[in-house]
CSV table of C-alpha atoms in Angstrom, one decimal:
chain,number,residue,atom,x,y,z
A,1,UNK,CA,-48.1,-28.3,-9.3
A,2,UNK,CA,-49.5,-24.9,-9.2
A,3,UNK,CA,-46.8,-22.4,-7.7
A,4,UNK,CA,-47.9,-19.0,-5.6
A,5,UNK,CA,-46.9,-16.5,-2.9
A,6,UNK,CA,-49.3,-14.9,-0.9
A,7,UNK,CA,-48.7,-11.1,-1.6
A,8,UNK,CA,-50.2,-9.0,1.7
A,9,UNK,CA,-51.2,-5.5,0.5
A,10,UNK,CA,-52.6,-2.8,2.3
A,11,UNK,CA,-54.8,-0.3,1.7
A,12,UNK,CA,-56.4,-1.6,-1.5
A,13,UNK,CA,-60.1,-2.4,-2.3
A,14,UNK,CA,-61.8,-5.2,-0.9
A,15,UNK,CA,-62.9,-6.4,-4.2
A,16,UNK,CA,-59.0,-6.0,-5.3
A,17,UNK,CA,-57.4,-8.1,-2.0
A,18,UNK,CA,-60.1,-10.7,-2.6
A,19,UNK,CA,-59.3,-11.3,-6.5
A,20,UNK,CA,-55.6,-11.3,-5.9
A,21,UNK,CA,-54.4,-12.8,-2.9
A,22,UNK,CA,-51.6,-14.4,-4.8
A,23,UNK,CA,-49.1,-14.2,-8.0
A,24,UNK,CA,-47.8,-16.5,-10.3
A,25,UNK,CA,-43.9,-15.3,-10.1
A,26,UNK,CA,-43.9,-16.0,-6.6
A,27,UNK,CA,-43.1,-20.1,-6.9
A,28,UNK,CA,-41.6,-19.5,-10.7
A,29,UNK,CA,-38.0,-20.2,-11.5
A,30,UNK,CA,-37.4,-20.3,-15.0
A,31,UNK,CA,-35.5,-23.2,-17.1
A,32,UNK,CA,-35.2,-20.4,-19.6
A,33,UNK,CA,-35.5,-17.3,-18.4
A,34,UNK,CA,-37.6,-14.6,-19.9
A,35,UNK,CA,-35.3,-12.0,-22.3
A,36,UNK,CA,-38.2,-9.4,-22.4
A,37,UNK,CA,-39.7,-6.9,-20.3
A,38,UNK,CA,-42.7,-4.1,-20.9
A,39,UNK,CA,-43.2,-1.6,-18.5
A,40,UNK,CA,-46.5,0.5,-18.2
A,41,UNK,CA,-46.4,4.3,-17.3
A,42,UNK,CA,-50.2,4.9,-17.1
A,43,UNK,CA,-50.1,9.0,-17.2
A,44,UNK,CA,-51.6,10.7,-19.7
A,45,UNK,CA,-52.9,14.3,-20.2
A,46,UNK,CA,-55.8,13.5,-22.0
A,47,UNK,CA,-57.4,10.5,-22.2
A,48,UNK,CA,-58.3,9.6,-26.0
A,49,UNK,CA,-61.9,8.4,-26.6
A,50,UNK,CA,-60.9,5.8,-28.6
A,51,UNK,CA,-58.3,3.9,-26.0
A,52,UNK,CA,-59.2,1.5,-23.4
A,53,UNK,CA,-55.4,0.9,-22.2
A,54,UNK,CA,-55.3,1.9,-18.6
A,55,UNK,CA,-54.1,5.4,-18.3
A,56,UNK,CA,-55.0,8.4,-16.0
A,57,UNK,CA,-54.8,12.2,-16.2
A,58,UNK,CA,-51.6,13.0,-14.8
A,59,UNK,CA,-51.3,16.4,-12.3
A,60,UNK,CA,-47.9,15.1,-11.6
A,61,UNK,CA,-48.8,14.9,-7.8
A,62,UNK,CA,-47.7,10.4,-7.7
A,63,UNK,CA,-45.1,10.2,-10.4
A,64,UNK,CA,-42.4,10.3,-7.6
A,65,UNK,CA,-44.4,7.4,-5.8
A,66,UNK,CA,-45.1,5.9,-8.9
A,67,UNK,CA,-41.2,5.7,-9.9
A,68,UNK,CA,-40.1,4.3,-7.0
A,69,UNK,CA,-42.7,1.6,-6.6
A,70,UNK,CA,-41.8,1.1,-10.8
A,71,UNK,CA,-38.2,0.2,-9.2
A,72,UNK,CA,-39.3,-2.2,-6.3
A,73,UNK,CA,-41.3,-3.8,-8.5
A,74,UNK,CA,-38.6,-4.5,-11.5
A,75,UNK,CA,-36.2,-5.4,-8.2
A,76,UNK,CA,-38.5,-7.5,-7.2
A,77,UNK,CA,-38.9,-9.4,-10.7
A,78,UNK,CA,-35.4,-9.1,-12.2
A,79,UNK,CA,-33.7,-12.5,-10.7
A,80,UNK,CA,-36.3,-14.3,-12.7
A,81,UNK,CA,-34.7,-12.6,-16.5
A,82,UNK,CA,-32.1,-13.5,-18.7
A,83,UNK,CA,-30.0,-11.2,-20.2
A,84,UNK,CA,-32.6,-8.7,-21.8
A,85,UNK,CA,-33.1,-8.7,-25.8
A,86,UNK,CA,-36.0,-6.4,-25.4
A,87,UNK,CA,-37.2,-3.6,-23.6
A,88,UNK,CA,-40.9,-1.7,-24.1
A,89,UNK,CA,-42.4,1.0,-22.1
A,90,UNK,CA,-45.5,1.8,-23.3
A,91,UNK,CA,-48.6,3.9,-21.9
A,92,UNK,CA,-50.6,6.0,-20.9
A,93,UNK,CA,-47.7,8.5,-22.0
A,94,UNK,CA,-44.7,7.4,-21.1
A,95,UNK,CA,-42.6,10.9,-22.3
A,96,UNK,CA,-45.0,12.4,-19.5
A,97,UNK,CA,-42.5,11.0,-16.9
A,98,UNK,CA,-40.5,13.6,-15.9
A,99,UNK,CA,-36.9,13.7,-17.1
A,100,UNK,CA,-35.1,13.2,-13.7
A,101,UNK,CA,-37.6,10.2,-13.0
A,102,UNK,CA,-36.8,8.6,-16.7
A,103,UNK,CA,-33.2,8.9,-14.9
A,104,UNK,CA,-33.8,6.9,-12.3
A,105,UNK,CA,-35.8,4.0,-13.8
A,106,UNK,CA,-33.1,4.2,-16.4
A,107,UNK,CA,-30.5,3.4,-14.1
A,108,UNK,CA,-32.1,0.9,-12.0
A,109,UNK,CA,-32.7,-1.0,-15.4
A,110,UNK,CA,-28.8,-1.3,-15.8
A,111,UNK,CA,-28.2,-1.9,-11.9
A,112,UNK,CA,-30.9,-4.8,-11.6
A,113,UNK,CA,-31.1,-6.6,-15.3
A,114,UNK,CA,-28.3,-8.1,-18.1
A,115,UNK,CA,-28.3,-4.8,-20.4
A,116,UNK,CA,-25.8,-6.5,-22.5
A,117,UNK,CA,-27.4,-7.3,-25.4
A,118,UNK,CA,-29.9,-4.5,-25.4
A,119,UNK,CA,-26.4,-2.2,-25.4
A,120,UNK,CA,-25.0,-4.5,-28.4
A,121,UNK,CA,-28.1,-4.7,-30.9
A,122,UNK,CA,-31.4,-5.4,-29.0
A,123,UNK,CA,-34.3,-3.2,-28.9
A,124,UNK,CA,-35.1,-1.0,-26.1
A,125,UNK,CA,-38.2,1.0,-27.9
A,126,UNK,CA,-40.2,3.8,-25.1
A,127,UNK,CA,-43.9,5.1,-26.9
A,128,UNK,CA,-43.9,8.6,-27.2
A,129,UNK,CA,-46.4,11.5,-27.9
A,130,UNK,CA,-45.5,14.4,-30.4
A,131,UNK,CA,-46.3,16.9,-27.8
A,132,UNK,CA,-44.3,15.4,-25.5
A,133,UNK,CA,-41.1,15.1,-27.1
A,134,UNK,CA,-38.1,17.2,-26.1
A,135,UNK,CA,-34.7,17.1,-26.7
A,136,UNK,CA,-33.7,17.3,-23.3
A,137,UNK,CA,-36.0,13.7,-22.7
A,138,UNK,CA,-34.2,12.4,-25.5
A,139,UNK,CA,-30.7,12.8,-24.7
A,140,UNK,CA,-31.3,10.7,-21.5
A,141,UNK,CA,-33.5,8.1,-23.2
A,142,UNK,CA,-30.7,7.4,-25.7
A,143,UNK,CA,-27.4,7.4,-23.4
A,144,UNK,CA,-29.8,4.7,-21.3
A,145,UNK,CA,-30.1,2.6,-23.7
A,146,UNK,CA,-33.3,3.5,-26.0
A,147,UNK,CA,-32.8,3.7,-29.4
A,148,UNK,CA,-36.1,3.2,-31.0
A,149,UNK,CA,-39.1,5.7,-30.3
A,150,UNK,CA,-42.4,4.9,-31.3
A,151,UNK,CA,-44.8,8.1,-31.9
A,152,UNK,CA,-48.6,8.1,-31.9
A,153,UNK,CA,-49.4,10.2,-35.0
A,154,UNK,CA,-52.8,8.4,-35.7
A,155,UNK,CA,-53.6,10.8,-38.2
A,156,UNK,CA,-52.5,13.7,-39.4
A,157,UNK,CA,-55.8,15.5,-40.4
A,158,UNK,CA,-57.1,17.6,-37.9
A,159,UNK,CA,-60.6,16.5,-38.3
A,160,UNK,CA,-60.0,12.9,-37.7
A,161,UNK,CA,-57.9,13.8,-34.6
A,162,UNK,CA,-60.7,15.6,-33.1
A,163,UNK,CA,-63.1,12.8,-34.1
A,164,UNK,CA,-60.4,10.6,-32.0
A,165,UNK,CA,-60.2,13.3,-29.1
A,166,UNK,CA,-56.8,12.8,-29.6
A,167,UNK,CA,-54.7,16.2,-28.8
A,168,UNK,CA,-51.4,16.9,-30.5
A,169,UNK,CA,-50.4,19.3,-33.4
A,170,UNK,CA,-49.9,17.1,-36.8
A,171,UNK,CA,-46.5,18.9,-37.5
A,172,UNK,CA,-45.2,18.1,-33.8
A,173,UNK,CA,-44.7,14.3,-35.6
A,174,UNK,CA,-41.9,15.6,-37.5
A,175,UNK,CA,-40.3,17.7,-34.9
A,176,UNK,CA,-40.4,14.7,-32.9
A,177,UNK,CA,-39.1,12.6,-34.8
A,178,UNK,CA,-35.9,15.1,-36.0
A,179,UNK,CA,-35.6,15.3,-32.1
A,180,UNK,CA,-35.0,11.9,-31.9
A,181,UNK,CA,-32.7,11.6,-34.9
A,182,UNK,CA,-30.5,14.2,-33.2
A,183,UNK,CA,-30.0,13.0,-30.0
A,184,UNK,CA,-28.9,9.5,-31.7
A,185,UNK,CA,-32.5,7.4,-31.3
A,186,UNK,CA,-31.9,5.7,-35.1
A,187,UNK,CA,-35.5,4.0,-35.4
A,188,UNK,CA,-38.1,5.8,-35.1
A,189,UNK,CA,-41.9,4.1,-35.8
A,190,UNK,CA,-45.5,5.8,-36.5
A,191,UNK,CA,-48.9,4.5,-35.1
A,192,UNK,CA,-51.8,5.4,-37.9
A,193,UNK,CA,-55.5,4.5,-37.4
A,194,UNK,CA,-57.9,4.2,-40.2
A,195,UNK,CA,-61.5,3.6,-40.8
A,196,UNK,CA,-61.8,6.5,-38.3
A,197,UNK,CA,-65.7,7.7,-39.3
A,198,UNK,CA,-65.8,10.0,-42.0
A,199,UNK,CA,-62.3,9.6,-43.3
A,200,UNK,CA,-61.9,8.9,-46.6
A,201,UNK,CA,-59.4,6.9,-48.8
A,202,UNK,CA,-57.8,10.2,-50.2
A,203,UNK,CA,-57.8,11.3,-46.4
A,204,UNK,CA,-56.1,7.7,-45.5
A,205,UNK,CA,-53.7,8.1,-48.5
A,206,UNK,CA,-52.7,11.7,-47.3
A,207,UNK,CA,-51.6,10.4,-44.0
A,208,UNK,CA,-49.5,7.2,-45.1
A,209,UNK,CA,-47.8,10.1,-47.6
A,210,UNK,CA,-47.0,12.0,-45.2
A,211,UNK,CA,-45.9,9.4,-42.1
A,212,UNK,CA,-44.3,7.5,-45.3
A,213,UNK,CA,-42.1,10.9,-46.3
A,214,UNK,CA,-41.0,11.5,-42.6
A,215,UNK,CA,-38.7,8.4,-43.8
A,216,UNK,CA,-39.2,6.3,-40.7
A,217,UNK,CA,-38.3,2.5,-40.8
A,218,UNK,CA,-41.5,1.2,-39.3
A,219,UNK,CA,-45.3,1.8,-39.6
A,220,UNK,CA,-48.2,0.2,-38.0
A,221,UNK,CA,-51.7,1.0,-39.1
A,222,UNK,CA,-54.6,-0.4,-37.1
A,223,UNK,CA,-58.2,-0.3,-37.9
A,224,UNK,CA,-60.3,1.7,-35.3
A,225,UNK,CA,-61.9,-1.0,-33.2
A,226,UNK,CA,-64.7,-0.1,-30.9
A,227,UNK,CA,-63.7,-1.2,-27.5
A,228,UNK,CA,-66.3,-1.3,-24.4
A,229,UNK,CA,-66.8,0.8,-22.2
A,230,UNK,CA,-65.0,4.2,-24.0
A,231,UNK,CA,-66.3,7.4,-24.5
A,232,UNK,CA,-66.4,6.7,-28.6
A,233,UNK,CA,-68.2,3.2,-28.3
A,234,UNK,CA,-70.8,5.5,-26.3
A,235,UNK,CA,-70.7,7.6,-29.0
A,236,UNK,CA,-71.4,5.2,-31.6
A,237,UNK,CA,-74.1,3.5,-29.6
A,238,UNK,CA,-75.9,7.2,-29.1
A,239,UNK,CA,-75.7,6.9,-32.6
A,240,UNK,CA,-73.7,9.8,-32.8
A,241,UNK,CA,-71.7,9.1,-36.2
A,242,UNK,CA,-71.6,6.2,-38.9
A,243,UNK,CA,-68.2,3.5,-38.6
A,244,UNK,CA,-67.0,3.1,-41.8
A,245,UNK,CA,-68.4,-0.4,-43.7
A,246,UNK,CA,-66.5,-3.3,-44.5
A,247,UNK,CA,-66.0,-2.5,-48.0
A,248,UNK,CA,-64.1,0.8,-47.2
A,249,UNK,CA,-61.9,-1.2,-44.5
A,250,UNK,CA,-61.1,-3.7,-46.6
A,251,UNK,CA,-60.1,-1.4,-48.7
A,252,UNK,CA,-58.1,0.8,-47.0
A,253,UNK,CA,-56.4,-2.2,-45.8
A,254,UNK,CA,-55.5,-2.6,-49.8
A,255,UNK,CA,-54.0,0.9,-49.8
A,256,UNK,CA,-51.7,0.8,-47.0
A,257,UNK,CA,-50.1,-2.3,-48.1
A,258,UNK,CA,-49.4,-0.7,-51.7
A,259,UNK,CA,-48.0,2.8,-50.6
A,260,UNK,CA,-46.0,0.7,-47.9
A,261,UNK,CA,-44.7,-1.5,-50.3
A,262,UNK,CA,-44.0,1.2,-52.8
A,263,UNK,CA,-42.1,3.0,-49.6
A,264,UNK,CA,-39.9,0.2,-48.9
A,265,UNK,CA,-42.0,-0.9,-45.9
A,266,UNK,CA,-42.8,-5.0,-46.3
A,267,UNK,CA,-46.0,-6.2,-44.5
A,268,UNK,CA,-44.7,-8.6,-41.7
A,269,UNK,CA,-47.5,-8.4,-39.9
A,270,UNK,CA,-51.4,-7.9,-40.1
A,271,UNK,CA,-51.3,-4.5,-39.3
A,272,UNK,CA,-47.6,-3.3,-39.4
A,273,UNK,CA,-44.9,-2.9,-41.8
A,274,UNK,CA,-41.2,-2.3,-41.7
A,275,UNK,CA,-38.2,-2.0,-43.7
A,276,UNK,CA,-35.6,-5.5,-43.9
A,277,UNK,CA,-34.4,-5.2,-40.0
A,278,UNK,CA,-36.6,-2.8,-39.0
A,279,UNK,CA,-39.4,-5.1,-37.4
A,280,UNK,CA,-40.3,-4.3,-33.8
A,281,UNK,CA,-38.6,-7.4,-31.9
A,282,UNK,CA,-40.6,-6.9,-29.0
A,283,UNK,CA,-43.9,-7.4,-30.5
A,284,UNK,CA,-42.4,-10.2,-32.4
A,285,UNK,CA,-42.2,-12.0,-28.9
A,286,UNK,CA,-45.6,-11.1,-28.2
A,287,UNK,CA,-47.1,-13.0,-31.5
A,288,UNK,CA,-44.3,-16.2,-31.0
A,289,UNK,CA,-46.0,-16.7,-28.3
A,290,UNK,CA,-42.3,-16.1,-26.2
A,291,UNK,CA,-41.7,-15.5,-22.7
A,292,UNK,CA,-41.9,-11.3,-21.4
A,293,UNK,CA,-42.0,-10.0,-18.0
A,294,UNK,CA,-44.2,-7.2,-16.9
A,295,UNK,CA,-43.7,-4.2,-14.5
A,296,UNK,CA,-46.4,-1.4,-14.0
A,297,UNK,CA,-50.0,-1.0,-13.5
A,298,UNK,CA,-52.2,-3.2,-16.1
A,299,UNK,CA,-48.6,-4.6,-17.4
A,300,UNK,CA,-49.5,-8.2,-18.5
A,301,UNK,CA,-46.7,-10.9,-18.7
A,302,UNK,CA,-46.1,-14.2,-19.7
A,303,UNK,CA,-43.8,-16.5,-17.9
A,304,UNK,CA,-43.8,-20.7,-18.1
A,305,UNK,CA,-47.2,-20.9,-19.1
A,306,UNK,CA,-49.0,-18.4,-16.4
A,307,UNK,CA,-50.5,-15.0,-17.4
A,308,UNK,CA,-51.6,-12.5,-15.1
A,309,UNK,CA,-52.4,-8.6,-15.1
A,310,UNK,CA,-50.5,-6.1,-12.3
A,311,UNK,CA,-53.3,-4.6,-10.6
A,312,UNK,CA,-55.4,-1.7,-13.0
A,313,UNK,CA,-55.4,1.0,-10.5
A,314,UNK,CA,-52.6,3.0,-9.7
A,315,UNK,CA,-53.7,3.4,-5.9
A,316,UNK,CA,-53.7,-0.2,-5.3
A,317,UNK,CA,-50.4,-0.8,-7.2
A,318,UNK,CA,-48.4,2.2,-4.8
A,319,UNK,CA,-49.8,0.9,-2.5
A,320,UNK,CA,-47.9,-2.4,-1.9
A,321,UNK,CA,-43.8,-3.6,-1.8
A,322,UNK,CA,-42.2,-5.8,-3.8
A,323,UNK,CA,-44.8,-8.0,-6.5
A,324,UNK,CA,-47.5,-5.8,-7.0
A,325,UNK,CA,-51.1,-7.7,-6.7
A,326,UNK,CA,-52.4,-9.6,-9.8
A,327,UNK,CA,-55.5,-10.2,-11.6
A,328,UNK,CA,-56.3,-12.3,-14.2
A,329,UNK,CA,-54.2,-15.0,-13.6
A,330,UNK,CA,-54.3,-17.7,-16.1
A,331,UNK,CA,-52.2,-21.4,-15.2
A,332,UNK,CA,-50.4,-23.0,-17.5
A,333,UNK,CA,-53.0,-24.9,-20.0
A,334,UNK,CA,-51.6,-27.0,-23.2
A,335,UNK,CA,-54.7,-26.2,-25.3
A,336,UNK,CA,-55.0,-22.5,-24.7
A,337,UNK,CA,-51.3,-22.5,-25.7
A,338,UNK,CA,-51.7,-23.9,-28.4
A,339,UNK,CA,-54.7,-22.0,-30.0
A,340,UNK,CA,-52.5,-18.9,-28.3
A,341,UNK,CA,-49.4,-19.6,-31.1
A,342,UNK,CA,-52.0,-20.6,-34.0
A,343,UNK,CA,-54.1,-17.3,-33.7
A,344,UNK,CA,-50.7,-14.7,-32.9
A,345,UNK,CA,-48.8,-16.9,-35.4
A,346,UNK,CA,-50.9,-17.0,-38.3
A,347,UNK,CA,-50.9,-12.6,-38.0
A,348,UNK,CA,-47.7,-12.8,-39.5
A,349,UNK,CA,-46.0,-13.2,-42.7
A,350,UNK,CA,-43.7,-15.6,-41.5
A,351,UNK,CA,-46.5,-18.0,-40.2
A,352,UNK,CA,-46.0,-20.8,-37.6
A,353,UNK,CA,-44.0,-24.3,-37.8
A,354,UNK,CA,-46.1,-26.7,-38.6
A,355,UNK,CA,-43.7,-29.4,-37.2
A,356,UNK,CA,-44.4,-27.9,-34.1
A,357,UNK,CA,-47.9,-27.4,-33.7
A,358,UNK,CA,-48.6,-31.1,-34.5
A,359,UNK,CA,-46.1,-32.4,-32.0
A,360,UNK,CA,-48.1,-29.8,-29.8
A,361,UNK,CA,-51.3,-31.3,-30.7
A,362,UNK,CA,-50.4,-34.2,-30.4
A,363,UNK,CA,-49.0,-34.2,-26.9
A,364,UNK,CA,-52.9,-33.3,-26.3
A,365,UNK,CA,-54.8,-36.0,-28.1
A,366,UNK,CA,-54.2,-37.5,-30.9
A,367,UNK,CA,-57.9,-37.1,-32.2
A,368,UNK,CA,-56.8,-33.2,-31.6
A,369,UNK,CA,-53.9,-33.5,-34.1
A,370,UNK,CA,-56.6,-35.0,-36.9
A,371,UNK,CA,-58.7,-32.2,-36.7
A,372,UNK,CA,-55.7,-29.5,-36.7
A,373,UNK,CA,-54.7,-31.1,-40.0
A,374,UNK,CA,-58.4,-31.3,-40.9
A,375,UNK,CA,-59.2,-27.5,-40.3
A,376,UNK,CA,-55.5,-26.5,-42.4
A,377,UNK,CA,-56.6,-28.7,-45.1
A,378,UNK,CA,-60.1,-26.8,-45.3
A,379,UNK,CA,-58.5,-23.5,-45.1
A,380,UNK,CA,-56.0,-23.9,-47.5
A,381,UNK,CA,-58.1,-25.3,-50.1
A,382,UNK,CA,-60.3,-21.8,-50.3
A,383,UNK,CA,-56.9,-20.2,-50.1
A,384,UNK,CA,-56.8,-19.0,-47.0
A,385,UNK,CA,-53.3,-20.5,-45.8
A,386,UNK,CA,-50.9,-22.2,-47.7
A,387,UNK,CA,-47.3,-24.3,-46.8
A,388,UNK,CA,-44.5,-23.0,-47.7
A,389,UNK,CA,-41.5,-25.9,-46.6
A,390,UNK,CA,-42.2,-26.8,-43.3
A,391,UNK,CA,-44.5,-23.5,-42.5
A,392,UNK,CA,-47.7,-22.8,-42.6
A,393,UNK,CA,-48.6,-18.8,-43.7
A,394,UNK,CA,-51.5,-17.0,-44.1
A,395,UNK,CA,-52.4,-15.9,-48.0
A,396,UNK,CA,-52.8,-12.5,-48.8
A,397,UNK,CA,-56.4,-13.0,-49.0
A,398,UNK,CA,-56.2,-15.1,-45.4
A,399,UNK,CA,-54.3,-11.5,-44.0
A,400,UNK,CA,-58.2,-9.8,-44.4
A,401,UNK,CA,-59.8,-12.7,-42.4
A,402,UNK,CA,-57.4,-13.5,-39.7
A,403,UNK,CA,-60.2,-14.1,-37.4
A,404,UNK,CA,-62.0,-16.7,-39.5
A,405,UNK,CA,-59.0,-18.1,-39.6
A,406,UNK,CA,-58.6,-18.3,-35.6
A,407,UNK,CA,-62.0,-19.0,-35.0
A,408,UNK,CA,-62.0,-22.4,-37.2
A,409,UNK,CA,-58.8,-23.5,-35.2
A,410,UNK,CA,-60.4,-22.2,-32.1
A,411,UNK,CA,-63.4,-24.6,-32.8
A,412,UNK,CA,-61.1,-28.1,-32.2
A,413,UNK,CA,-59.3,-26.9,-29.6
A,414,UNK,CA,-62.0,-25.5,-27.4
């Protein structure tokens, strides 16, 4: 049975009211209830060429509307969560919300939700630019609750941050960081992109030395992926610059995984590496395929099978109570599941159960099961994946084709 509320909105688009009449939390309650929660802050004060995550330009005239329709909403959604084990607020810029307003949400976190846990070793992690960091911010992130910052360096040569319109002083990554350290935030993590056009591997080396020496406990490194419809896909297309090639990637993807080893930094991931304990446990619920609530506009969340998207546009998301209006809603579907913990699973080190994904393929057909086994049989006889007990992993050479990999599953289950 398909469960929905009607959600009446005023003031949005036609186009908007049309595509979401309805939301998938409305008729949900939760044999076990979701422990995670990401919340979007969508200001920014620049808006990078390469990033297609919803943000907008922030004058600072609807952060006070924005942060109390951030509180409705997590009201609104905060009966349906178990006692929270993680917590991300990601952006936009989320250290562009004024201190007094990070105050509030703060608090309303510990009035409306189970902190318990996130008080008592969970992970409460809140993105952060270099620019933005101060140590007033800081002091009132850490006494509610955050304790792990995760800072957009990208790079730190100059060059390759103009190539990525990306504003901020390279030194600022430091300072931010010490910020952080003093007010009490223990784990800090740096976002890197390579293959950025032009860059080199001496260029690439020069910024994992450098994150690597700040001495943080987790880096993720992400290839620069041409998304559509931003100002650097344009770019590309106008035939503005070269991307690097394939070779180069795959090399760079070499290097990082040898200076983070050499650091102390194991690859648990595709693209990010931490020290023993230092793994972000949010994302982790992401790739297992668990459970997360979302708040904020563009926040996507997963609850008993249903996906949906809050609304994209900030206008249409103030302008409602309660559940904001949803797009992209997704019902609960066995197969998609399934290829869902396959594709997200087989990113990391630890790969996926195998126990379990038979008895999920199974429950579909068992014709389905035969070719699952069929398609890890191929793969692990070019090396690709390989069983270790009752899990299946990824090789290291299977880490540089992780879509090959998904598409081959994909194939039998679609």
């Amino acid at each position: 049975m398909q469960h929905h509320i009607a959600i009446s909105i005023a003031g949005q688009s036609p186009e908007t009211e049309r595509l979401t009449n309805t939301h998938p939390l409305g008729g949900i309650s939760p044999a076990d209830p979701p422990r995670s929660l990401y919340i979007h802050i969508p200001f920014c004060f620049h808006k990078c060429h390469y990033c297609d995550f919803y943000s907008i330009v922030d004058t600072r005239d609807r952060q006070e509307a924005f942060a109390a329709r951030l509180i409705a909403e997590l009201a609104a959604i905060a009966p349906l969560a178990g006692p929270l084990k993680t917590i991300f607020v990601g952006g936009g810029t989320p250290t562009l919300l004024r201190p007094d307003l990070w105050g509030e949400l703060l608090a309303a976190l510990e009035t409306h939700f189970d902190l318990a846990t996130i008080h008592t070793g969970g992970e409460f992690s809140v993105e952060c630019n270099p620019e933005t960091a101060t140590s007033e911010l800081f002091a009132i992130l850490q006494a509610g609750g955050v304790g792990r910052i995760s800072i957009g360096a990208q790079s730190f040569n100059p060059v390759h941050l103009k190539a990525l319109e990306r504003w901020h002083e390279p030194d600022n990554v430091g300072r931010a960081i010490q910020l952080a350290r003093d007010a009490g935030i223990d784990r800090q993590s740096i976002d890197l992109i390579f293959a950025i056009p032009g860059q080199t591997l001496d260029d690439l080396a020069r910024d994992l030395d450098i994150a690597l020496g700040l001495g943080v406990g987790h880096l993720s490194c992400y290839n620069l992926t041409y998304e559509s419809n931003t100002p650097m896909t344009r770019r590309l297309q106008r035939g503005e610059f070269e991307p690097a090639d394939e070779d180069l990637e795959i090399a760079m993807q070499d290097l990082i995984v040898d200076h983070c080893s050499a650091a102390g930094l194991e690859r648990y991931e595709i693209s990010n590496f931490a020290r023993p304990g230092q793994e972000c446990a949010h994302n982790l619920a992401y790739w297992r395929q668990e459970q997360w609530l979302a708040a904020g506009p563009s926040a996507s969340g997963h609850v008993c099978g249903w996906r949906w998207k809050n609304v994209p546009r900030l206008g249409d998301y103030l302008a409602g109570g309660g559940l904001p209006p949803a797009v992209d809603i997704e019902s609960p579907d066995p197969s998609r599941a399934l290829a869902e913990r396959l594709m997200t699973g087989l990113r990391l080190r630890e790969g996926v159960p195998w126990n379990e994904i038979e008895r999920a393929a199974a429950a579909l057909d068992g014709r389905v099961r035969d070719a699952i086994d069929g398609v890890r049989a191929s793969l692990e006889s070019r090396g690709l994946i390989e069983t270790h007990g009752d899990r299946v992993v990824a090789s290291e050479s299977g880490l540089r084709f992780a879509d090959l990999i998904a598409r081959e599953f994909l194939g039998v289950l679609t």
